[in-house]
Tab-separated table of C-alpha atoms in Angstrom:
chain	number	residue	atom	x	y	z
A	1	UNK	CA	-63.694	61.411	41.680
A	2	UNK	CA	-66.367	62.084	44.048
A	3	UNK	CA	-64.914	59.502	46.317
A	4	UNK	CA	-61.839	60.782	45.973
A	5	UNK	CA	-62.615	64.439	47.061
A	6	UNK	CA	-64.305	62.274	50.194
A	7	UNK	CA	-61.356	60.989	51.481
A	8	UNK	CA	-59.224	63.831	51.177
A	9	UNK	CA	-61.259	66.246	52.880
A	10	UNK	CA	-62.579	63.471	55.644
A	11	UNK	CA	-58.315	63.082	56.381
A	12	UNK	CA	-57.840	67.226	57.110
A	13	UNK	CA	-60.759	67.245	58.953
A	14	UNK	CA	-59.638	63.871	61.155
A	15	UNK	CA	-56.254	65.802	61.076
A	16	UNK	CA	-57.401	69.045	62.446
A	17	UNK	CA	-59.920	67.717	64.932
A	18	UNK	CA	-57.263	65.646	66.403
A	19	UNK	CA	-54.683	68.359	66.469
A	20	UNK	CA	-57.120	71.404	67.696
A	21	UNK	CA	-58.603	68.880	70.632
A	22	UNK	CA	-54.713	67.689	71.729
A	23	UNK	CA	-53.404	71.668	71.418
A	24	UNK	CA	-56.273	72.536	74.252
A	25	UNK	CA	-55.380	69.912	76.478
A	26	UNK	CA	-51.658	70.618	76.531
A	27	UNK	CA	-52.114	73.976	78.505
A	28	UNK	CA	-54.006	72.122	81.505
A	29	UNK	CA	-51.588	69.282	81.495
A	30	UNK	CA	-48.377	70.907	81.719
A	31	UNK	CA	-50.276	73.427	84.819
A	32	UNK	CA	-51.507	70.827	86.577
A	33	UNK	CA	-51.007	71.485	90.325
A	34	UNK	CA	-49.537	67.537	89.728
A	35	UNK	CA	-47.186	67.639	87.637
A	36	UNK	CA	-43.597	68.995	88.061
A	37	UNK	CA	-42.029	71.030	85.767
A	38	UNK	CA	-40.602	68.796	82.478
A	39	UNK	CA	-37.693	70.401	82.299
A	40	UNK	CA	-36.865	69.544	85.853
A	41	UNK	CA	-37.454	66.140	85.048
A	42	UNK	CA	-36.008	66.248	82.083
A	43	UNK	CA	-32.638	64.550	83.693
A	44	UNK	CA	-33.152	64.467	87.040
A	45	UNK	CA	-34.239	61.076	89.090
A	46	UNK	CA	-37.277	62.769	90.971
A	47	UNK	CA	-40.840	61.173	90.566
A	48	UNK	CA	-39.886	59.051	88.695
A	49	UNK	CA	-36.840	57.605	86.438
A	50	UNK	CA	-35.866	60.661	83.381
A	51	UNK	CA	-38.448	61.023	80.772
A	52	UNK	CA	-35.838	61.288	78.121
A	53	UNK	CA	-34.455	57.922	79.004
A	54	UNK	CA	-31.157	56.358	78.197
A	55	UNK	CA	-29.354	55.053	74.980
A	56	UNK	CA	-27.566	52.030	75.832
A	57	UNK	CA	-24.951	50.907	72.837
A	58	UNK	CA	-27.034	46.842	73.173
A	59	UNK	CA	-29.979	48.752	71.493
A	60	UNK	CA	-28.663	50.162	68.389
A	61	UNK	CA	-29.622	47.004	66.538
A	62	UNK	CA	-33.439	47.768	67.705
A	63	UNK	CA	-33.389	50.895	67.193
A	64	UNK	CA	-32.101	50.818	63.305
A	65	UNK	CA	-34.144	47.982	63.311
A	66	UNK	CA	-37.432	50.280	64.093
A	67	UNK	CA	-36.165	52.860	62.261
A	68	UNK	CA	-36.405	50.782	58.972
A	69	UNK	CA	-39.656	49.477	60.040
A	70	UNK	CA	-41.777	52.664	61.061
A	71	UNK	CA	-39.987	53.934	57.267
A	72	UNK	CA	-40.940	51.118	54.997
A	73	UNK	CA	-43.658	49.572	56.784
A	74	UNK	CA	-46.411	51.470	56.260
A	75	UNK	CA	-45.409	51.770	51.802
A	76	UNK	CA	-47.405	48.376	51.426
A	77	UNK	CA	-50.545	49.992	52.606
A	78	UNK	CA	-53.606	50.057	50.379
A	79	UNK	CA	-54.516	53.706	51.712
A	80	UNK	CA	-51.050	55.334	51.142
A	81	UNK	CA	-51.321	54.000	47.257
A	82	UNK	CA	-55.118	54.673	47.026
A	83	UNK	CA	-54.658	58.174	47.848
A	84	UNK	CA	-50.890	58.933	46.228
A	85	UNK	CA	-52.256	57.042	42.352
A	86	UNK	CA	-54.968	59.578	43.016
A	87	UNK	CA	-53.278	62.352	42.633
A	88	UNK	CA	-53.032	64.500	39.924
A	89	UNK	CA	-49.411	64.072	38.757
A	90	UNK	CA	-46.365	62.451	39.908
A	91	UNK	CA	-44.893	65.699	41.219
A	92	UNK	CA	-47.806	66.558	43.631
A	93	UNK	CA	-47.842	63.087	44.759
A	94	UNK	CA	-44.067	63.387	45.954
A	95	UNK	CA	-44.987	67.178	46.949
A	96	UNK	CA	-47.823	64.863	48.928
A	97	UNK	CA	-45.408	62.518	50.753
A	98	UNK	CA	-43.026	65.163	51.682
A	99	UNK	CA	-45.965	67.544	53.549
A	100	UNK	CA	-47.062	64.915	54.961
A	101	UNK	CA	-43.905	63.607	56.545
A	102	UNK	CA	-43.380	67.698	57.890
A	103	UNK	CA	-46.690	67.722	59.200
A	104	UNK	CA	-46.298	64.822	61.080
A	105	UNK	CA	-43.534	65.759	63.291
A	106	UNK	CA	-45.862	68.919	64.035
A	107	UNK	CA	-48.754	67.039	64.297
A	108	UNK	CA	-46.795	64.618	66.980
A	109	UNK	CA	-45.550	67.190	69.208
A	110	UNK	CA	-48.768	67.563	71.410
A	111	UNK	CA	-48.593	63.772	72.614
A	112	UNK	CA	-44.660	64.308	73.049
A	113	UNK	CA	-45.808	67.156	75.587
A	114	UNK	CA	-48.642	65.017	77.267
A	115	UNK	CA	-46.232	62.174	77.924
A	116	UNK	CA	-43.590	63.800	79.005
A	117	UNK	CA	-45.653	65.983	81.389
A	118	UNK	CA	-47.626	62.383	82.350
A	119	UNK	CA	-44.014	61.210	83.176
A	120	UNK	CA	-43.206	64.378	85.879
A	121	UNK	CA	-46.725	63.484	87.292
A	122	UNK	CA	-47.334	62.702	91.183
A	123	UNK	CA	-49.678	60.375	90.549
A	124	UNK	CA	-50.567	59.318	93.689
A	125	UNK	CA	-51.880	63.042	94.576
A	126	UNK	CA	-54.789	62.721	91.723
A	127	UNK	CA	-57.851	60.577	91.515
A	128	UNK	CA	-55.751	57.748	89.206
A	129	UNK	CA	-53.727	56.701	92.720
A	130	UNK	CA	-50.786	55.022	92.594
A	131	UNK	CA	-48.760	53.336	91.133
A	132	UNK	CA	-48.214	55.192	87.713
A	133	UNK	CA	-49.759	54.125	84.787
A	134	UNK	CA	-45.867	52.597	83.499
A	135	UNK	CA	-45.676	50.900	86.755
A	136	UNK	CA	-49.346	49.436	86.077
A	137	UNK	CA	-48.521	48.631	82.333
A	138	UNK	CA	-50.826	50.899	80.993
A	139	UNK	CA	-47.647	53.091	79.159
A	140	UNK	CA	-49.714	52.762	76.225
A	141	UNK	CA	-53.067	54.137	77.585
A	142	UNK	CA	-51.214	57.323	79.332
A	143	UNK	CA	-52.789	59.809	76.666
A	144	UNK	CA	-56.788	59.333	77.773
A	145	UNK	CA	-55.267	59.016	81.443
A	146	UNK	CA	-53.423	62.149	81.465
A	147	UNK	CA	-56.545	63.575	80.195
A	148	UNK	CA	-58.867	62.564	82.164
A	149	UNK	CA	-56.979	62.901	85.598
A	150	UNK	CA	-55.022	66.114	84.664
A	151	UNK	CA	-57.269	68.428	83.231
A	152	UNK	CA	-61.000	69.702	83.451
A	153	UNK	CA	-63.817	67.722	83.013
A	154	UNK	CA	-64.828	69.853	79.737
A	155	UNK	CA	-61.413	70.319	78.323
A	156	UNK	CA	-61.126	66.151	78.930
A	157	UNK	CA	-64.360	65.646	76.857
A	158	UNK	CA	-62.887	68.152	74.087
A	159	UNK	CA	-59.660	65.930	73.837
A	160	UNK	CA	-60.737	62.397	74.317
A	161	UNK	CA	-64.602	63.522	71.891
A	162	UNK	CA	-62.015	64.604	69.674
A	163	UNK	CA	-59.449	62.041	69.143
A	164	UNK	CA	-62.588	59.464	69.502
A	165	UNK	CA	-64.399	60.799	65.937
A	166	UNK	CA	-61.534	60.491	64.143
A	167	UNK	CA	-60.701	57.511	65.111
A	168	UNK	CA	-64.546	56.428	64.822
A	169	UNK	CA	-63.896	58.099	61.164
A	170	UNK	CA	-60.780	55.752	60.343
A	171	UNK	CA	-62.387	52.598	62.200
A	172	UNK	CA	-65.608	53.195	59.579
A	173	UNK	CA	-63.073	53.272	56.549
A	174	UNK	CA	-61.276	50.583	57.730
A	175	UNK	CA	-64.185	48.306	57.796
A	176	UNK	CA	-64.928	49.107	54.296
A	177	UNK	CA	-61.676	48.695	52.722
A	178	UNK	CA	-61.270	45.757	54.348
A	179	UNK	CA	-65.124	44.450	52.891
A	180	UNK	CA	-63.642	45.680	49.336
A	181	UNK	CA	-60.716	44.075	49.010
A	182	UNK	CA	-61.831	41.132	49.785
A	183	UNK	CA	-64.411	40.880	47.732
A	184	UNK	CA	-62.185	42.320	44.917
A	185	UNK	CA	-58.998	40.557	45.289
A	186	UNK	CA	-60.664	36.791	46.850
A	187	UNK	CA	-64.296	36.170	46.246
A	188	UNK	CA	-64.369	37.883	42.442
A	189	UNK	CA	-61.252	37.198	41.095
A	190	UNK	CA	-60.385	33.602	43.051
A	191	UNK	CA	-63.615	31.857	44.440
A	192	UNK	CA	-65.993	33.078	41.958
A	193	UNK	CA	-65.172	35.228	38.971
A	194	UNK	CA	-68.367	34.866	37.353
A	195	UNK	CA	-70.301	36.401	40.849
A	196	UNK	CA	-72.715	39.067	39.675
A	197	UNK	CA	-72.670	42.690	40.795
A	198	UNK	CA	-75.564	41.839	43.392
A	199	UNK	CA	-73.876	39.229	44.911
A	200	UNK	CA	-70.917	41.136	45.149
A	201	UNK	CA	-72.338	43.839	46.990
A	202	UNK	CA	-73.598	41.285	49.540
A	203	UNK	CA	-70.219	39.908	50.124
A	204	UNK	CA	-69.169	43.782	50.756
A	205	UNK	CA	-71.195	43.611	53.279
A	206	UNK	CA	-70.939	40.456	54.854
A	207	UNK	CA	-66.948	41.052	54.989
A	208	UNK	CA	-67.482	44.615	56.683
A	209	UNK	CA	-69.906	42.711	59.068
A	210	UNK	CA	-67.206	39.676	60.197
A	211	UNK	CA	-64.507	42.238	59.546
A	212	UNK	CA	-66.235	44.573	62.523
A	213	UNK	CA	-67.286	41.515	64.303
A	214	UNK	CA	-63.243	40.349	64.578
A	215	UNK	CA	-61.852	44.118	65.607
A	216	UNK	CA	-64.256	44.401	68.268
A	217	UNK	CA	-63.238	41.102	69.966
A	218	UNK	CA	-59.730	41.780	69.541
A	219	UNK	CA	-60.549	44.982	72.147
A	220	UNK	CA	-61.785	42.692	74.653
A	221	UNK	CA	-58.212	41.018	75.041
A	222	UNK	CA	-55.852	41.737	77.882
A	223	UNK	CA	-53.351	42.964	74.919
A	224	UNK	CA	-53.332	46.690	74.187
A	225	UNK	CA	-54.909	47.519	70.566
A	226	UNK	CA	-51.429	49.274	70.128
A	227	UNK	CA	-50.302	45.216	70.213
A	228	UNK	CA	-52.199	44.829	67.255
A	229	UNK	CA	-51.677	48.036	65.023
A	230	UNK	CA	-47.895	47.426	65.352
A	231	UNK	CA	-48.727	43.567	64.446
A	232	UNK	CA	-50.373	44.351	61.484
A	233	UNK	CA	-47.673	46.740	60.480
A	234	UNK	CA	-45.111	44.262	60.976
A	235	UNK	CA	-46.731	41.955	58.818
A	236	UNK	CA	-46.961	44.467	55.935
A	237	UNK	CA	-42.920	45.330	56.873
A	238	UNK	CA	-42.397	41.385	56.042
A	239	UNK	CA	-44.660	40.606	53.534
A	240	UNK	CA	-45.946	43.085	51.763
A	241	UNK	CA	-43.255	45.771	51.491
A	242	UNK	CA	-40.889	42.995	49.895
A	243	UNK	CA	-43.591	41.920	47.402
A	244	UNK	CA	-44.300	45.512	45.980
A	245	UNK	CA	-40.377	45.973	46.250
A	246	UNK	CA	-39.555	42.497	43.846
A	247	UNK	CA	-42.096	43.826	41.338
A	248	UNK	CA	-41.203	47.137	40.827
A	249	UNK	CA	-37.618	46.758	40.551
A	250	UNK	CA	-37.218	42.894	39.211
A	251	UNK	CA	-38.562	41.863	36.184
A	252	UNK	CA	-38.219	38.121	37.261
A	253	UNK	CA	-40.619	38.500	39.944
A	254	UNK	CA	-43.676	35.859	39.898
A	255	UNK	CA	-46.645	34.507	42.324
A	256	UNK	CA	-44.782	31.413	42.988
A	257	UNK	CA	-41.516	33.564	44.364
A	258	UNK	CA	-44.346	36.043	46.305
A	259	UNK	CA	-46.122	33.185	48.126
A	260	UNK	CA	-42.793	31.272	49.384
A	261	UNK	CA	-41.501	34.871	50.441
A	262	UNK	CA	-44.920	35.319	52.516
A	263	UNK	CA	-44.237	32.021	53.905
A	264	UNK	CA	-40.286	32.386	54.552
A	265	UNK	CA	-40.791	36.021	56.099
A	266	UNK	CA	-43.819	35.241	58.290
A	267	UNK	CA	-42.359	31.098	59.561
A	268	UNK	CA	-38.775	33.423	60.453
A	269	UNK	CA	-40.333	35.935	62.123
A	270	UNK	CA	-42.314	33.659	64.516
A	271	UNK	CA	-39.578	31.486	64.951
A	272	UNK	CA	-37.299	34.673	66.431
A	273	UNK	CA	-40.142	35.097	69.180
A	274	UNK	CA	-41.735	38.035	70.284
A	275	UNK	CA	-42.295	39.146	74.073
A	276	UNK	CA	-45.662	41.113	73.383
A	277	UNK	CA	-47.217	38.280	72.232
A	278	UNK	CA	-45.804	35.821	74.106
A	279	UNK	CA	-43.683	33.840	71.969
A	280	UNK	CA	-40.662	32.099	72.714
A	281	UNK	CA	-37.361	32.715	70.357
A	282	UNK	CA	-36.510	28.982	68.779
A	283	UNK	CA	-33.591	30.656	66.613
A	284	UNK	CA	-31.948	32.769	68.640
A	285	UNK	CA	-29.511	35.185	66.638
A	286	UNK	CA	-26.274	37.328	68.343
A	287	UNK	CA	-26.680	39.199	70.883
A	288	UNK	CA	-30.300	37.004	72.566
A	289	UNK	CA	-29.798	37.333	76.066
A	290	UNK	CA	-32.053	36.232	78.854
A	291	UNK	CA	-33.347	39.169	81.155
A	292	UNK	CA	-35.895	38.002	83.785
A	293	UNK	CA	-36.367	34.652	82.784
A	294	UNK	CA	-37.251	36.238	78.915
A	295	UNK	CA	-35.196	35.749	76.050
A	296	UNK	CA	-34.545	39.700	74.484
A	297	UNK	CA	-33.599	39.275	70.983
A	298	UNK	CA	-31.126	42.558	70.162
A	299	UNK	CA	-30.784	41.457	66.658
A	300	UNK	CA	-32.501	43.367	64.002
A	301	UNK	CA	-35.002	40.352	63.617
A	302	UNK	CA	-37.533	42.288	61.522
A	303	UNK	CA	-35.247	43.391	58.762
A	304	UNK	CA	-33.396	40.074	58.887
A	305	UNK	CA	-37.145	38.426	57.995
A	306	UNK	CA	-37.905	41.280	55.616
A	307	UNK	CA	-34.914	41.153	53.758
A	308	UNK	CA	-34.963	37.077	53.821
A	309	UNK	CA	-38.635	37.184	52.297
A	310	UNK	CA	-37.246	39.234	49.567
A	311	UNK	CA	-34.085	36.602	48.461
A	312	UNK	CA	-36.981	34.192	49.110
A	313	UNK	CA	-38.997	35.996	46.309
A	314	UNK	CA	-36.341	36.341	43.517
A	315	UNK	CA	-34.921	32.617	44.103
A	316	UNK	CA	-38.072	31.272	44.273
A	317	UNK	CA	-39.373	33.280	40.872
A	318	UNK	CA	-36.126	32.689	39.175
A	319	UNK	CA	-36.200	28.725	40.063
A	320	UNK	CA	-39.936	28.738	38.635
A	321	UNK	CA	-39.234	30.642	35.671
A	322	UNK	CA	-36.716	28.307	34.562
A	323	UNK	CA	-38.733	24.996	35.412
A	324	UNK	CA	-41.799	26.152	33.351
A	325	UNK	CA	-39.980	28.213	30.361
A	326	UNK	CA	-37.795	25.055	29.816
A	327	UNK	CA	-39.984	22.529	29.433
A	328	UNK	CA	-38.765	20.868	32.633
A	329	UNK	CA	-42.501	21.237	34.399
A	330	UNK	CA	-45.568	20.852	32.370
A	331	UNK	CA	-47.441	24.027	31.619
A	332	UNK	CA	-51.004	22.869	33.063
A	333	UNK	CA	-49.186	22.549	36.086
A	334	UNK	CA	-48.211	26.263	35.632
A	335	UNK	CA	-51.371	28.285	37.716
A	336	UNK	CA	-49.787	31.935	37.970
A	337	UNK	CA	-48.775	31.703	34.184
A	338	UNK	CA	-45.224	32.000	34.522
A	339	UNK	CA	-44.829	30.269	31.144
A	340	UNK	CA	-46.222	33.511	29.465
A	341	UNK	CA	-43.800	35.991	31.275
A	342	UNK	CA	-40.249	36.369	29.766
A	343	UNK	CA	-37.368	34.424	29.891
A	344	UNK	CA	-35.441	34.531	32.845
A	345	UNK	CA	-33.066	37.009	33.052
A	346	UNK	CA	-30.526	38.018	35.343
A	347	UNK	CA	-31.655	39.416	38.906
A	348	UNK	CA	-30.703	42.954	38.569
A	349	UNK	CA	-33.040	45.570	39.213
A	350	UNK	CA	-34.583	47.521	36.240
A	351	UNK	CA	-32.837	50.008	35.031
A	352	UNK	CA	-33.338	53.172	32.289
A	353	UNK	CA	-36.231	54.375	30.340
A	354	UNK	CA	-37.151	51.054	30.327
A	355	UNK	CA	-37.288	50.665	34.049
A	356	UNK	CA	-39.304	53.874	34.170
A	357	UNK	CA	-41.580	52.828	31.231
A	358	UNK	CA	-42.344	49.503	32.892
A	359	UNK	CA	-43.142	51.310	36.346
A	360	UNK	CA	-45.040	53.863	34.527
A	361	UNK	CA	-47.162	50.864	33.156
A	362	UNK	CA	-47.634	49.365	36.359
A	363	UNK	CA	-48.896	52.373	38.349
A	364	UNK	CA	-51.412	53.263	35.864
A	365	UNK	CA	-52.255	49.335	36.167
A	366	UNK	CA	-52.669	49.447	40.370
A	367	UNK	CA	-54.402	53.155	39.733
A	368	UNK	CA	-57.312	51.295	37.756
A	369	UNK	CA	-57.768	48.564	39.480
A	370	UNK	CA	-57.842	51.383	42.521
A	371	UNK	CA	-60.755	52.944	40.779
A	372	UNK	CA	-62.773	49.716	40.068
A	373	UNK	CA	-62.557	48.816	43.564
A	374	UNK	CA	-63.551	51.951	45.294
């Protein structure tokens, strides 16, 4: 439990440090001899365009889209299990969830302020020049700008030290996780189960190594590292989220239905294109317009993959469940054991005290394999 207590109290004090160090910087920002007042700008064409922006009926698509995908995304992360299975009852784990969720509309009202004060800025009055940082495509960088060019040198090394050792703190915890599971879930349970604890520890650290070695070349890219956070939650939004989704509420669900939903979400999502990375759209759903010479897809294309990887799973499962529990595939062919699962039954979601019983089962499952691997 030592491990435990670790984590928790290394999250408040990431949490506070980042909160304290933004709350400083606020004051300066806002009086800036720069910057106009926001609620001036609030509506008003003067510096630049309104910071509040402009719902247009095209985007409602995207925006339930996003919606739906800043909700579920992030419930297929390791770290959001490792640290709700941890708790002490299912009660304060919900009580958990819901603080959290409060605190992070608090917690996000700082940067809210920064960028909206970045956004009544005269930029080309302070040492940054002109153009803005939105004209420059650096929208995504305008937090450790606005600090830097808007307040004190101090208060800037408060806010940008302080947002820097919690991330440092996350990027550190990161790199182990991702050294753990691998070693957990590949190299001792796939490549070699019979690996002793030495070697094991070896791999741990040969996985953090390549695992560091891969982050810090993806910061050398032209792409924004925002690019590749909302990449890898998109990913978990398509594959993951449907996985833990099928087995918690279908019975049916099997490896063979998992993998061909990995592949059916991920070869779908690529195929709808996205502009941050450069991709082209090759299916091109209602509503795909071209703007600029780009095709803008104003279909929900996330959901549509993340919802297609999960028919993927049950059909798939169901199909294999049949072939192996009737005899119509042999059973050495049968590598994820299907054979020794039930019979197929119908695909509708668990219900009763048996439902509850069989998720009951499984969580304590995932919480011990939780505590083996960390």
């Amino acid at each position: 439990m030592g491990g435990l207590y670790s984590v928790a109290y290394t999250d408040i004090i990431q949490l506070i440090l980042i909160f304290i160090g933004l709350i400083i910087c606020v004051p300066f920002v806002l009086m800036s001899p720069y910057t106009m007042d926001i609620s001036q700008t609030l509506m008003n064409n003067t510096l630049h365009a309104p910071w509040i922006g402009q719902l247009e009926l095209k985007n409602i698509w995207i925006i339930i889209d996003d919606v739906l995908f800043f909700t579920l995304g992030g419930l297929g992360y390791q770290s959001f299990h490792q640290r709700t299975l941890s708790a002490s009852s299912a009660s304060s784990a919900k009580l958990t969830c819901f603080v959290a969720a409060f605190l992070l509309l608090v917690f996000a009202i700082p940067p809210v302020l920064i960028g909206m004060a970045a956004a009544s800025t005269d930029w080309n009055q302070t040492t940054y020049g002109s153009p803005s940082p939105y004209e420059r495509g650096e929208n995504a960088r305008v937090l450790p700008i606005a600090m830097q060019h808007l307040t004190p040198a101090f208060i800037s090394a408060v806010g940008i030290g302080s947002v820097a050792a919690a991330m440092m703190s996350s990027a550190d915890s990161a790199l182990l996780s991702g050294g753990s599971v691998f070693t957990a879930n590949i190299y001792r349970t796939i490549l070699r189960p019979q690996a002793s604890d030495k070697e094991n520890e070896w791999v741990v650290r040969a996985s953090v190594v390549v695992v560091g070695l891969v982050g810090t070349s993806l910061t050398m890219l032209n792409k924004s590292i925002l690019v590749f956070w909302l990449f890898s939650n998109e990913v978990a939004y398509i594959t993951v989220f449907p996985e833990l989704f099928c087995v918690l509420f279908f019975s049916i669900s099997n490896g063979y239905g998992a993998i061909m939903g990995v592949l059916v979400g991920l070869v779908l999502r690529l195929l709808s294109g996205d502009t941050s990375l450069g991709l082209e759209p090759i299916i091109h759903f209602p509503g795909c317009t071209l703007e600029d010479g780009v095709y803008v897809q104003y279909a929900p294309v996330k959901t549509i993959s993340m919802l297609a990887a999960i028919a993927s799973i049950l059909l798939f499962s169901y199909v294999a469940s049949i072939l192996f529990n009737k005899g119509i595939l042999p059973e050495k062919w049968d590598v994820f054991k299907v054979k020794a699962q039930h019979s197929p039954v119908p695909l509708t979601p668990v219900g009763g005290a048996a439902g509850d019983n069989e998720n009951e089962a499984l969580s304590n499952n995932i919480f011990s394999e939780q505590r083996l691997h960390n």
